[in-house]
Structures are given as C-alpha cells and as structure tokens.
Amino acid sequence: MVRQLLTDFEDVEEVNKQLDTMGYNIGIRLIDDFLSKANVTRCSEFRETADVIAKIGFKMFLGVTATVSNWNADFTECSLVLDDNPLVDFVELPETCQGLYYCNVLCGVIRGALEMVSMRTEVKWARDMLRGDDAYELRLKLIEHVAEEYPYKDDD
Amino acid sequence: MRAGSREVAESCLDGITMEMVATYCDRLHSSKPDLAARRIEAIGFQVGQQLAERYTRDRPRFTDHLEVIKFICKDFWAEVFKKQIDNLKTNHRGVFVLQDTRFRWLTRISVDSPLTPSEANNTTLAAAQAGGKYLYFPCGLIRGALTNLGVPCAVSAEIAALPACSFIIRIKV
C-alpha cells in the first residue's frame, strides 16, 4: 500500500500525511476493539495511558511490546521504544524515499485512538530503523485533555 | 503458529483493508471508481506476487496450471483467509470460477433489511456495490500470485449474495 501511495503521489511528504490520516481513521475505530478486549479501567493520568499503550496496546495489536522512557518535566511527553516492528519485515527504503516514514500509519492510529478517549496528542517518529537509526522510537506528546461533550445541556 | 512466523491482530488487517478502500474510493478518486479499482487491484497484485513467493519457497515447481489453481484454492487461501475456497469450477478452456461461500472481508458488511419486494431488489444491488469495493484487492492478490507462479491471467469477481462471492480467473494464452 505504501508503495502504491508513493507511485500515486510521488511526494514523500504527501504520502506521510496520507499514512497519518489513514492511521487516524483506523485508530478511531480500533479503540473500541481495544476497550472491549483489554479490560482496563480509565487511566487517571497520562503516565498510565502511555504504559497501557506500550504494554497492552502494542501487544494486543502488533504482538510486540514497547518501553516508555524519556518523560519531560511535567509528564506530558514521552518516548515509546518498540522492541520489534512487524510492519517492516522485508522492507527496505530506496534512496529516492529517504524522507518517508514508512510506519506513519502507527502515529495516526495512536493519535486517533487517544482522541476518542478525550486526549489530543501529537505522535511522531523520533527514531526509525528504516532511515538508519538504531531503534523504532515514537515521541508521544499530550497537547490537552478535551472535555467530553454531551449533546444535551443539563439545565435547558 | 509456525516457529519464526509473527502475527498481528486481525483487526489491524481489517482496519487497513477498510481504510485502503475508503482512501482510494472515497477520498482520492471518488469521481473515478474505475481508477480507484485499478489502484487497489494494483496493490493486491504486488502483495499477491510477494505472498506467492513466500508461500512456495519450500515447494517443488508446479507441473501445470491446474496445480497452481488448486494451490490458490487450498494453501494460499488458507494462509490469507484462514479457510479454503469452497467450490472450484472450470470449463476446461482456461476459465476457472472460485467460490467462497463466506468470504472473510464480506462478513463485516451489512445492508439494511428491505421492507418491500422492490426495496429487496435494491438491497441486493446495494449490497453488491458496497461489497464489490472490497473485492478489488483479492482479485489483485489472485492475479499477482498466479502471474508470479507462471499463470498469466485476468481476474474478476462477482457477489451473488453476501457474504458469498466468486472469483473468475481467465487464463491468458
């Protein structure tokens, strides 16, 4: 699919964006699947959320685990380092695609899933082995908690 | 699970499949359904070629076209869709029809129940149209696999009644 997108768009940045959008659309549905199977309670803080994604989420969907690290001072930003990445089996990036984030779908999935549980986030790849780094590291940043909106006001 | 093979959750594959169809049919080429179909089929073709290679690595070469088709119906289908093709027909002149009475990707599609007989007709049509989008990729998959295994062909699909469908293979001479 990534290969086809590259053929259709020819611009690596555009492909990155498409992958992120597709991931987002998948994520907003995947969260229901996760919540129905994972038996987790509501996370009280972002630290817990990151742990749940790393230990339970990744395991459930991709069969791998991630470690959480590199928290910033107020615990709104952290890194998720994957111990393995099944999306990239048999994949090599040619020279013409050096700006590509092959696994950008994952960023969108996490962002979409978290938005459905009221967290607006930014998810980016910090390290990508297909681009020559030594690990797969996602940088997860909480932008804000979004208050849940109810369609009817109580006092109307 | 074979040693050394890895698996991801099926919901991931469902997610990607649905999103691929939505992206190409609704977002990128909403006014050109044929173009969207060709793109998705092309993705399937690539994947089919690679899967065929992977699944036949340890096997001896196939002796004739029928052997290849049977491989698709049994081993290949089982690897990809966790079941075999239910029915294989041929006219012995290069056309094969593969029937799957419960195609995995069509089991998730639902169409509202009809209220009147005329609505019933529309429902069948709507179902066929809705489901048809999800058959471009499998057609490409089959075409890619067969082509890589030495059987050049054209593949199309038909939905008789959800979730059953048929794949029609026409071998090119």
mmCIF file of C-alpha atoms in Angstrom:
data_model
loop_
_atom_site.group_PDB
_atom_site.id
_atom_site.type_symbol
_atom_site.label_atom_id
_atom_site.label_comp_id
_atom_site.label_asym_id
_atom_site.label_seq_id
_atom_site.Cartn_x
_atom_site.Cartn_y
_atom_site.Cartn_z
ATOM 1 C CA MET A 1 0.000 0.000 0.000
ATOM 2 C CA VAL A 2 2.833 2.376 0.841
ATOM 3 C CA ARG A 3 4.453 1.514 -2.467
ATOM 4 C CA GLN A 4 1.239 2.342 -4.335
ATOM 5 C CA LEU A 5 0.809 5.624 -2.463
ATOM 6 C CA LEU A 6 4.336 6.572 -3.454
ATOM 7 C CA THR A 7 3.515 5.865 -7.091
ATOM 8 C CA ASP A 8 0.315 7.869 -6.899
ATOM 9 C CA PHE A 9 1.666 10.865 -5.033
ATOM 10 C CA GLU A 10 5.365 10.971 -5.854
ATOM 11 C CA ASP A 11 5.842 13.411 -2.976
ATOM 12 C CA VAL A 12 7.104 11.774 0.160
ATOM 13 C CA GLU A 13 5.631 14.366 2.495
ATOM 14 C CA GLU A 14 2.199 13.880 0.966
ATOM 15 C CA VAL A 15 2.496 10.121 1.455
ATOM 16 C CA ASN A 16 3.481 10.657 5.096
ATOM 17 C CA LYS A 17 0.345 12.749 5.540
ATOM 18 C CA GLN A 18 -1.892 10.189 3.819
ATOM 19 C CA LEU A 19 -0.498 7.433 6.019
ATOM 20 C CA ASP A 20 -1.138 9.515 9.110
ATOM 21 C CA THR A 21 -4.722 10.220 8.009
ATOM 22 C CA MET A 22 -5.356 6.569 7.263
ATOM 23 C CA GLY A 23 -3.905 5.660 10.623
ATOM 24 C CA TYR A 24 -6.160 8.195 12.324
ATOM 25 C CA ASN A 25 -9.253 6.699 10.681
ATOM 26 C CA ILE A 26 -8.187 3.239 11.755
ATOM 27 C CA GLY A 27 -7.369 4.405 15.275
ATOM 28 C CA ILE A 28 -10.753 5.953 15.975
ATOM 29 C CA ARG A 29 -12.303 2.517 15.422
ATOM 30 C CA LEU A 30 -9.554 0.380 16.848
ATOM 31 C CA ILE A 31 -10.002 1.990 20.249
ATOM 32 C CA ASP A 32 -13.422 0.347 20.578
ATOM 33 C CA ASP A 33 -11.898 -3.019 19.809
ATOM 34 C CA PHE A 34 -9.185 -2.367 22.370
ATOM 35 C CA LEU A 35 -11.502 -1.217 25.138
ATOM 36 C CA SER A 36 -13.805 -4.164 24.647
ATOM 37 C CA LYS A 37 -10.988 -6.694 24.847
ATOM 38 C CA ALA A 38 -8.423 -5.154 27.145
ATOM 39 C CA ASN A 39 -10.360 -4.871 30.378
ATOM 40 C CA VAL A 40 -8.564 -1.744 31.516
ATOM 41 C CA THR A 41 -10.026 0.912 33.746
ATOM 42 C CA ARG A 42 -9.966 4.604 32.957
ATOM 43 C CA CYS A 43 -6.453 5.982 33.095
ATOM 44 C CA SER A 44 -6.113 8.611 35.781
ATOM 45 C CA GLU A 45 -3.120 10.302 34.210
ATOM 46 C CA PHE A 46 -1.123 10.403 31.027
ATOM 47 C CA ARG A 47 1.666 8.317 32.536
ATOM 48 C CA GLU A 48 -0.761 5.455 32.862
ATOM 49 C CA THR A 49 -2.032 5.961 29.327
ATOM 50 C CA ALA A 50 1.459 5.648 27.923
ATOM 51 C CA ASP A 51 2.042 2.468 29.888
ATOM 52 C CA VAL A 52 -1.203 0.935 28.713
ATOM 53 C CA ILE A 53 -0.385 1.698 25.091
ATOM 54 C CA ALA A 54 3.103 0.304 25.419
ATOM 55 C CA LYS A 55 2.360 -2.847 27.366
ATOM 56 C CA ILE A 56 -1.173 -3.781 26.364
ATOM 57 C CA GLY A 57 -1.991 -1.938 23.154
ATOM 58 C CA PHE A 58 1.069 -2.862 21.176
ATOM 59 C CA LYS A 59 0.939 -6.432 22.448
ATOM 60 C CA MET A 60 -2.701 -6.864 21.518
ATOM 61 C CA PHE A 61 -2.477 -5.496 18.015
ATOM 62 C CA LEU A 62 1.072 -5.972 16.854
ATOM 63 C CA GLY A 63 2.319 -8.719 19.119
ATOM 64 C CA VAL A 64 5.238 -6.642 20.365
ATOM 65 C CA THR A 65 5.908 -4.576 23.458
ATOM 66 C CA ALA A 66 7.289 -1.119 23.844
ATOM 67 C CA THR A 67 9.065 0.580 26.694
ATOM 68 C CA VAL A 68 8.138 4.019 27.929
ATOM 69 C CA SER A 69 11.003 6.406 28.616
ATOM 70 C CA ASN A 70 12.276 9.949 28.404
ATOM 71 C CA TRP A 71 9.495 11.743 30.204
ATOM 72 C CA ASN A 72 9.626 15.514 30.196
ATOM 73 C CA ALA A 73 9.368 17.575 33.396
ATOM 74 C CA ASP A 74 5.567 17.804 33.628
ATOM 75 C CA PHE A 75 4.853 14.311 32.313
ATOM 76 C CA THR A 76 3.139 15.371 29.125
ATOM 77 C CA GLU A 77 5.669 13.997 26.712
ATOM 78 C CA CYS A 78 7.414 10.644 26.492
ATOM 79 C CA SER A 79 9.038 8.143 24.187
ATOM 80 C CA LEU A 80 7.761 4.719 23.252
ATOM 81 C CA VAL A 81 10.556 2.472 22.066
ATOM 82 C CA LEU A 82 9.419 -0.645 20.215
ATOM 83 C CA ASP A 83 11.373 -3.820 20.775
ATOM 84 C CA ASP A 84 10.280 -5.060 17.383
ATOM 85 C CA ASN A 85 8.307 -3.792 14.404
ATOM 86 C CA PRO A 86 6.390 -6.330 12.319
ATOM 87 C CA LEU A 87 5.350 -3.659 9.814
ATOM 88 C CA VAL A 88 8.845 -3.509 8.385
ATOM 89 C CA ASP A 89 9.593 -7.176 7.779
ATOM 90 C CA PHE A 90 11.096 -7.482 4.320
ATOM 91 C CA VAL A 91 11.092 -3.698 3.840
ATOM 92 C CA GLU A 92 13.978 -1.572 2.658
ATOM 93 C CA LEU A 93 13.776 2.081 1.720
ATOM 94 C CA PRO A 94 15.364 3.037 -1.574
ATOM 95 C CA GLU A 95 17.419 6.232 -1.829
ATOM 96 C CA THR A 96 14.590 8.092 -3.535
ATOM 97 C CA CYS A 97 12.375 7.791 -0.467
ATOM 98 C CA GLN A 98 14.599 8.969 2.294
ATOM 99 C CA GLY A 99 12.040 11.356 3.759
ATOM 100 C CA LEU A 100 9.402 8.662 4.054
ATOM 101 C CA TYR A 101 8.078 7.479 7.380
ATOM 102 C CA TYR A 102 7.032 4.020 6.249
ATOM 103 C CA CYS A 103 5.229 3.329 9.530
ATOM 104 C CA ASN A 104 3.483 6.672 9.777
ATOM 105 C CA VAL A 105 0.202 4.781 9.968
ATOM 106 C CA LEU A 106 1.081 3.912 13.572
ATOM 107 C CA CYS A 107 1.329 7.593 14.528
ATOM 108 C CA GLY A 108 -2.147 8.221 13.189
ATOM 109 C CA VAL A 109 -3.588 5.141 14.880
ATOM 110 C CA ILE A 110 -2.384 6.222 18.321
ATOM 111 C CA ARG A 111 -3.478 9.812 17.769
ATOM 112 C CA GLY A 112 -6.936 8.732 16.563
ATOM 113 C CA ALA A 113 -7.441 6.230 19.353
ATOM 114 C CA LEU A 114 -6.447 8.713 22.067
ATOM 115 C CA GLU A 115 -8.657 11.419 20.632
ATOM 116 C CA MET A 116 -11.627 9.083 21.087
ATOM 117 C CA VAL A 117 -10.816 8.935 24.782
ATOM 118 C CA SER A 118 -10.592 12.692 25.052
ATOM 119 C CA MET A 119 -6.885 13.283 24.633
ATOM 120 C CA ARG A 120 -5.480 15.438 21.896
ATOM 121 C CA THR A 121 -1.933 14.359 21.117
ATOM 122 C CA GLU A 122 0.896 14.688 18.696
ATOM 123 C CA VAL A 123 2.674 11.498 17.714
ATOM 124 C CA LYS A 124 5.839 11.458 15.668
ATOM 125 C CA TRP A 125 8.712 9.151 14.869
ATOM 126 C CA ALA A 126 11.873 10.154 16.714
ATOM 127 C CA ARG A 127 13.942 7.209 15.525
ATOM 128 C CA ASP A 128 13.249 4.923 12.572
ATOM 129 C CA MET A 129 15.482 1.986 11.712
ATOM 130 C CA LEU A 130 14.466 2.112 8.052
ATOM 131 C CA ARG A 131 16.071 5.540 7.982
ATOM 132 C CA GLY A 132 19.285 4.371 9.546
ATOM 133 C CA ASP A 133 18.594 4.884 13.243
ATOM 134 C CA ASP A 134 19.222 2.174 15.800
ATOM 135 C CA ALA A 135 15.683 1.716 17.071
ATOM 136 C CA TYR A 136 11.993 2.474 16.484
ATOM 137 C CA GLU A 137 11.049 5.291 18.811
ATOM 138 C CA LEU A 138 7.783 7.213 18.868
ATOM 139 C CA ARG A 139 7.532 10.544 20.579
ATOM 140 C CA LEU A 140 4.135 10.920 22.219
ATOM 141 C CA LYS A 141 3.037 14.379 23.324
ATOM 142 C CA LEU A 142 -0.151 15.238 25.173
ATOM 143 C CA ILE A 143 -1.475 18.553 23.968
ATOM 144 C CA GLU A 144 -4.641 18.736 26.016
ATOM 145 C CA HIS A 145 -7.399 16.792 27.615
ATOM 146 C CA VAL A 146 -10.569 17.535 25.745
ATOM 147 C CA ALA A 147 -13.645 17.821 27.929
ATOM 148 C CA GLU A 148 -16.258 15.287 26.956
ATOM 149 C CA GLU A 149 -19.093 16.983 25.170
ATOM 150 C CA TYR A 150 -22.627 15.912 25.826
ATOM 151 C CA PRO A 151 -25.214 16.650 23.189
ATOM 152 C CA TYR A 152 -27.779 17.932 25.680
ATOM 153 C CA LYS A 153 -27.220 20.579 28.305
ATOM 154 C CA ASP A 154 -28.456 19.603 31.733
ATOM 155 C CA ASP A 155 -30.139 22.841 32.618
ATOM 156 C CA ASP A 156 -32.003 23.648 29.431
ATOM 157 C CA MET B 1 1.754 -20.643 14.522
ATOM 158 C CA ARG B 2 4.904 -21.738 12.779
ATOM 159 C CA ALA B 3 8.145 -21.106 14.601
ATOM 160 C CA GLY B 4 9.610 -17.833 13.439
ATOM 161 C CA SER B 5 6.354 -16.507 11.994
ATOM 162 C CA ARG B 6 4.785 -13.463 13.571
ATOM 163 C CA GLU B 7 1.207 -12.439 13.787
ATOM 164 C CA VAL B 8 -0.657 -9.222 14.314
ATOM 165 C CA ALA B 9 -4.258 -8.832 15.359
ATOM 166 C CA GLU B 10 -6.824 -9.408 12.641
ATOM 167 C CA SER B 11 -8.461 -6.098 13.482
ATOM 168 C CA CYS B 12 -5.320 -4.432 12.143
ATOM 169 C CA LEU B 13 -5.779 -6.105 8.783
ATOM 170 C CA ASP B 14 -9.492 -5.269 8.799
ATOM 171 C CA GLY B 15 -8.612 -1.674 9.632
ATOM 172 C CA ILE B 16 -6.070 -1.380 6.850
ATOM 173 C CA THR B 17 -8.361 -3.042 4.305
ATOM 174 C CA MET B 18 -11.295 -0.775 5.094
ATOM 175 C CA GLU B 19 -9.095 2.285 5.177
ATOM 176 C CA MET B 20 -7.434 1.408 1.870
ATOM 177 C CA VAL B 21 -10.836 1.125 0.200
ATOM 178 C CA ALA B 22 -12.084 4.324 1.864
ATOM 179 C CA THR B 23 -8.973 6.234 0.893
ATOM 180 C CA TYR B 24 -8.977 5.225 -2.744
ATOM 181 C CA CYS B 25 -12.718 5.018 -3.395
ATOM 182 C CA ASP B 26 -13.980 7.881 -1.254
ATOM 183 C CA ARG B 27 -11.099 10.271 -0.773
ATOM 184 C CA LEU B 28 -8.651 10.092 -3.624
ATOM 185 C CA HIS B 29 -10.715 9.045 -6.613
ATOM 186 C CA SER B 30 -14.336 9.494 -5.546
ATOM 187 C CA SER B 31 -15.390 10.576 -9.036
ATOM 188 C CA LYS B 32 -13.456 7.850 -10.792
ATOM 189 C CA PRO B 33 -14.422 4.480 -9.346
ATOM 190 C CA ASP B 34 -12.647 2.580 -12.120
ATOM 191 C CA LEU B 35 -9.383 4.315 -11.365
ATOM 192 C CA ALA B 36 -9.771 3.613 -7.675
ATOM 193 C CA ALA B 37 -10.477 -0.028 -8.514
ATOM 194 C CA ARG B 38 -7.345 -0.295 -10.648
ATOM 195 C CA ARG B 39 -5.185 1.242 -7.927
ATOM 196 C CA ILE B 40 -6.425 -1.093 -5.245
ATOM 197 C CA GLU B 41 -6.087 -4.067 -7.585
ATOM 198 C CA ALA B 42 -2.500 -2.999 -8.258
ATOM 199 C CA ILE B 43 -1.742 -3.054 -4.548
ATOM 200 C CA GLY B 44 -3.252 -6.537 -4.351
ATOM 201 C CA PHE B 45 -1.182 -7.621 -7.339
ATOM 202 C CA GLN B 46 2.088 -6.608 -5.641
ATOM 203 C CA VAL B 47 1.127 -8.322 -2.420
ATOM 204 C CA GLY B 48 -0.061 -11.438 -4.252
ATOM 205 C CA GLN B 49 3.259 -11.788 -6.034
ATOM 206 C CA GLN B 50 5.234 -11.498 -2.826
ATOM 207 C CA LEU B 51 2.986 -13.839 -0.877
ATOM 208 C CA ALA B 52 3.137 -16.448 -3.640
ATOM 209 C CA GLU B 53 6.889 -16.372 -3.448
ATOM 210 C CA ARG B 54 6.877 -16.683 0.314
ATOM 211 C CA TYR B 55 4.366 -19.495 0.462
ATOM 212 C CA THR B 56 6.017 -21.603 -2.237
ATOM 213 C CA ARG B 57 9.602 -21.219 -1.100
ATOM 214 C CA ASP B 58 9.975 -24.802 0.058
ATOM 215 C CA ARG B 59 7.858 -26.438 -2.586
ATOM 216 C CA PRO B 60 8.925 -28.020 -5.862
ATOM 217 C CA ARG B 61 7.796 -26.321 -9.061
ATOM 218 C CA PHE B 62 4.174 -26.723 -10.128
ATOM 219 C CA THR B 63 3.629 -29.100 -13.045
ATOM 220 C CA ASP B 64 0.637 -27.433 -14.686
ATOM 221 C CA HIS B 65 -1.901 -24.625 -14.415
ATOM 222 C CA LEU B 66 -4.441 -26.726 -12.589
ATOM 223 C CA GLU B 67 -1.921 -27.449 -9.839
ATOM 224 C CA VAL B 68 -1.333 -23.731 -9.407
ATOM 225 C CA ILE B 69 -5.060 -23.007 -9.255
ATOM 226 C CA LYS B 70 -5.543 -25.744 -6.680
ATOM 227 C CA PHE B 71 -2.704 -24.270 -4.645
ATOM 228 C CA ILE B 72 -4.504 -20.920 -4.662
ATOM 229 C CA CYS B 73 -7.766 -22.566 -3.626
ATOM 230 C CA LYS B 74 -6.243 -24.523 -0.773
ATOM 231 C CA ASP B 75 -2.913 -23.413 0.663
ATOM 232 C CA PHE B 76 -2.854 -19.785 -0.456
ATOM 233 C CA TRP B 77 -6.456 -19.052 0.532
ATOM 234 C CA ALA B 78 -5.925 -20.803 3.867
ATOM 235 C CA GLU B 79 -2.863 -18.687 4.622
ATOM 236 C CA VAL B 80 -4.526 -15.421 3.738
ATOM 237 C CA PHE B 81 -8.168 -16.008 4.678
ATOM 238 C CA LYS B 82 -7.932 -18.910 7.126
ATOM 239 C CA LYS B 83 -10.150 -21.153 5.066
ATOM 240 C CA GLN B 84 -10.106 -22.829 1.691
ATOM 241 C CA ILE B 85 -12.127 -21.981 -1.377
ATOM 242 C CA ASP B 86 -15.407 -23.838 -1.140
ATOM 243 C CA ASN B 87 -16.014 -24.678 -4.766
ATOM 244 C CA LEU B 88 -13.895 -24.765 -7.923
ATOM 245 C CA LYS B 89 -15.421 -24.966 -11.368
ATOM 246 C CA THR B 90 -13.856 -24.863 -14.792
ATOM 247 C CA ASN B 91 -14.908 -25.046 -18.380
ATOM 248 C CA HIS B 92 -11.643 -26.793 -19.207
ATOM 249 C CA ARG B 93 -10.881 -23.992 -21.623
ATOM 250 C CA GLY B 94 -8.956 -21.692 -19.377
ATOM 251 C CA VAL B 95 -11.758 -20.259 -17.231
ATOM 252 C CA PHE B 96 -11.950 -21.120 -13.553
ATOM 253 C CA VAL B 97 -14.553 -19.983 -11.051
ATOM 254 C CA LEU B 98 -13.585 -19.988 -7.384
ATOM 255 C CA GLN B 99 -16.467 -19.742 -4.960
ATOM 256 C CA ASP B 100 -16.125 -18.644 -1.391
ATOM 257 C CA THR B 101 -19.430 -19.033 0.414
ATOM 258 C CA ARG B 102 -18.293 -16.937 3.324
ATOM 259 C CA PHE B 103 -15.654 -14.515 2.189
ATOM 260 C CA ARG B 104 -13.989 -13.114 5.267
ATOM 261 C CA TRP B 105 -13.978 -9.476 4.200
ATOM 262 C CA LEU B 106 -17.633 -9.532 3.196
ATOM 263 C CA THR B 107 -18.806 -10.887 6.532
ATOM 264 C CA ARG B 108 -18.475 -7.440 8.049
ATOM 265 C CA ILE B 109 -20.663 -5.685 5.520
ATOM 266 C CA SER B 110 -24.304 -5.269 6.327
ATOM 267 C CA VAL B 111 -27.088 -3.702 4.359
ATOM 268 C CA ASP B 112 -30.351 -2.544 5.931
ATOM 269 C CA SER B 113 -33.175 -5.071 5.748
ATOM 270 C CA PRO B 114 -35.629 -4.343 2.946
ATOM 271 C CA LEU B 115 -39.273 -3.566 3.711
ATOM 272 C CA THR B 116 -40.853 -4.223 0.329
ATOM 273 C CA PRO B 117 -40.034 -6.558 -2.556
ATOM 274 C CA SER B 118 -38.881 -3.660 -4.720
ATOM 275 C CA GLU B 119 -36.667 -2.500 -1.920
ATOM 276 C CA ALA B 120 -35.360 -6.043 -1.730
ATOM 277 C CA ASN B 121 -34.032 -5.748 -5.257
ATOM 278 C CA ASN B 122 -32.345 -2.505 -4.436
ATOM 279 C CA THR B 123 -30.837 -4.022 -1.356
ATOM 280 C CA THR B 124 -29.187 -6.799 -3.332
ATOM 281 C CA LEU B 125 -27.799 -4.249 -5.745
ATOM 282 C CA ALA B 126 -26.636 -2.028 -2.914
ATOM 283 C CA ALA B 127 -25.021 -4.971 -1.214
ATOM 284 C CA ALA B 128 -23.223 -5.960 -4.380
ATOM 285 C CA GLN B 129 -21.999 -2.438 -4.899
ATOM 286 C CA ALA B 130 -20.906 -1.954 -1.312
ATOM 287 C CA GLY B 131 -19.189 -5.295 -1.198
ATOM 288 C CA GLY B 132 -17.649 -5.011 -4.642
ATOM 289 C CA LYS B 133 -15.137 -2.441 -3.455
ATOM 290 C CA TYR B 134 -13.665 -4.986 -1.102
ATOM 291 C CA LEU B 135 -13.055 -7.471 -3.884
ATOM 292 C CA TYR B 136 -10.592 -5.398 -5.913
ATOM 293 C CA PHE B 137 -7.759 -6.245 -3.580
ATOM 294 C CA PRO B 138 -8.396 -10.018 -3.508
ATOM 295 C CA CYS B 139 -8.659 -10.042 -7.316
ATOM 296 C CA GLY B 140 -5.263 -8.403 -7.492
ATOM 297 C CA LEU B 141 -3.989 -10.825 -4.898
ATOM 298 C CA ILE B 142 -5.010 -13.809 -7.012
ATOM 299 C CA ARG B 143 -3.720 -12.265 -10.224
ATOM 300 C CA GLY B 144 -0.388 -11.421 -8.627
ATOM 301 C CA ALA B 145 0.048 -14.866 -7.151
ATOM 302 C CA LEU B 146 -0.895 -16.667 -10.363
ATOM 303 C CA THR B 147 1.270 -14.410 -12.516
ATOM 304 C CA ASN B 148 4.267 -14.975 -10.295
ATOM 305 C CA LEU B 149 3.704 -18.720 -10.441
ATOM 306 C CA GLY B 150 3.685 -18.704 -14.224
ATOM 307 C CA VAL B 151 -0.019 -18.364 -14.992
ATOM 308 C CA PRO B 152 -0.795 -15.054 -16.713
ATOM 309 C CA CYS B 153 -4.459 -14.254 -16.293
ATOM 310 C CA ALA B 154 -7.242 -11.769 -15.699
ATOM 311 C CA VAL B 155 -9.299 -11.962 -12.526
ATOM 312 C CA SER B 156 -12.708 -10.516 -11.792
ATOM 313 C CA ALA B 157 -15.222 -11.031 -9.019
ATOM 314 C CA GLU B 158 -18.952 -11.228 -8.501
ATOM 315 C CA ILE B 159 -21.182 -11.100 -5.476
ATOM 316 C CA ALA B 160 -24.226 -13.330 -5.672
ATOM 317 C CA ALA B 161 -25.429 -12.835 -2.120
ATOM 318 C CA LEU B 162 -23.444 -11.550 0.839
ATOM 319 C CA PRO B 163 -21.171 -12.951 2.180
ATOM 320 C CA ALA B 164 -20.686 -15.338 -0.741
ATOM 321 C CA CYS B 165 -18.684 -14.326 -3.772
ATOM 322 C CA SER B 166 -16.971 -15.812 -6.799
ATOM 323 C CA PHE B 167 -13.629 -15.053 -8.378
ATOM 324 C CA ILE B 168 -13.386 -15.689 -12.103
ATOM 325 C CA ILE B 169 -9.965 -16.460 -13.489
ATOM 326 C CA ARG B 170 -9.383 -16.289 -17.224
ATOM 327 C CA ILE B 171 -6.034 -17.714 -18.214
ATOM 328 C CA LYS B 172 -4.262 -15.855 -20.978
ATOM 329 C CA VAL B 173 -2.758 -17.981 -23.711
#
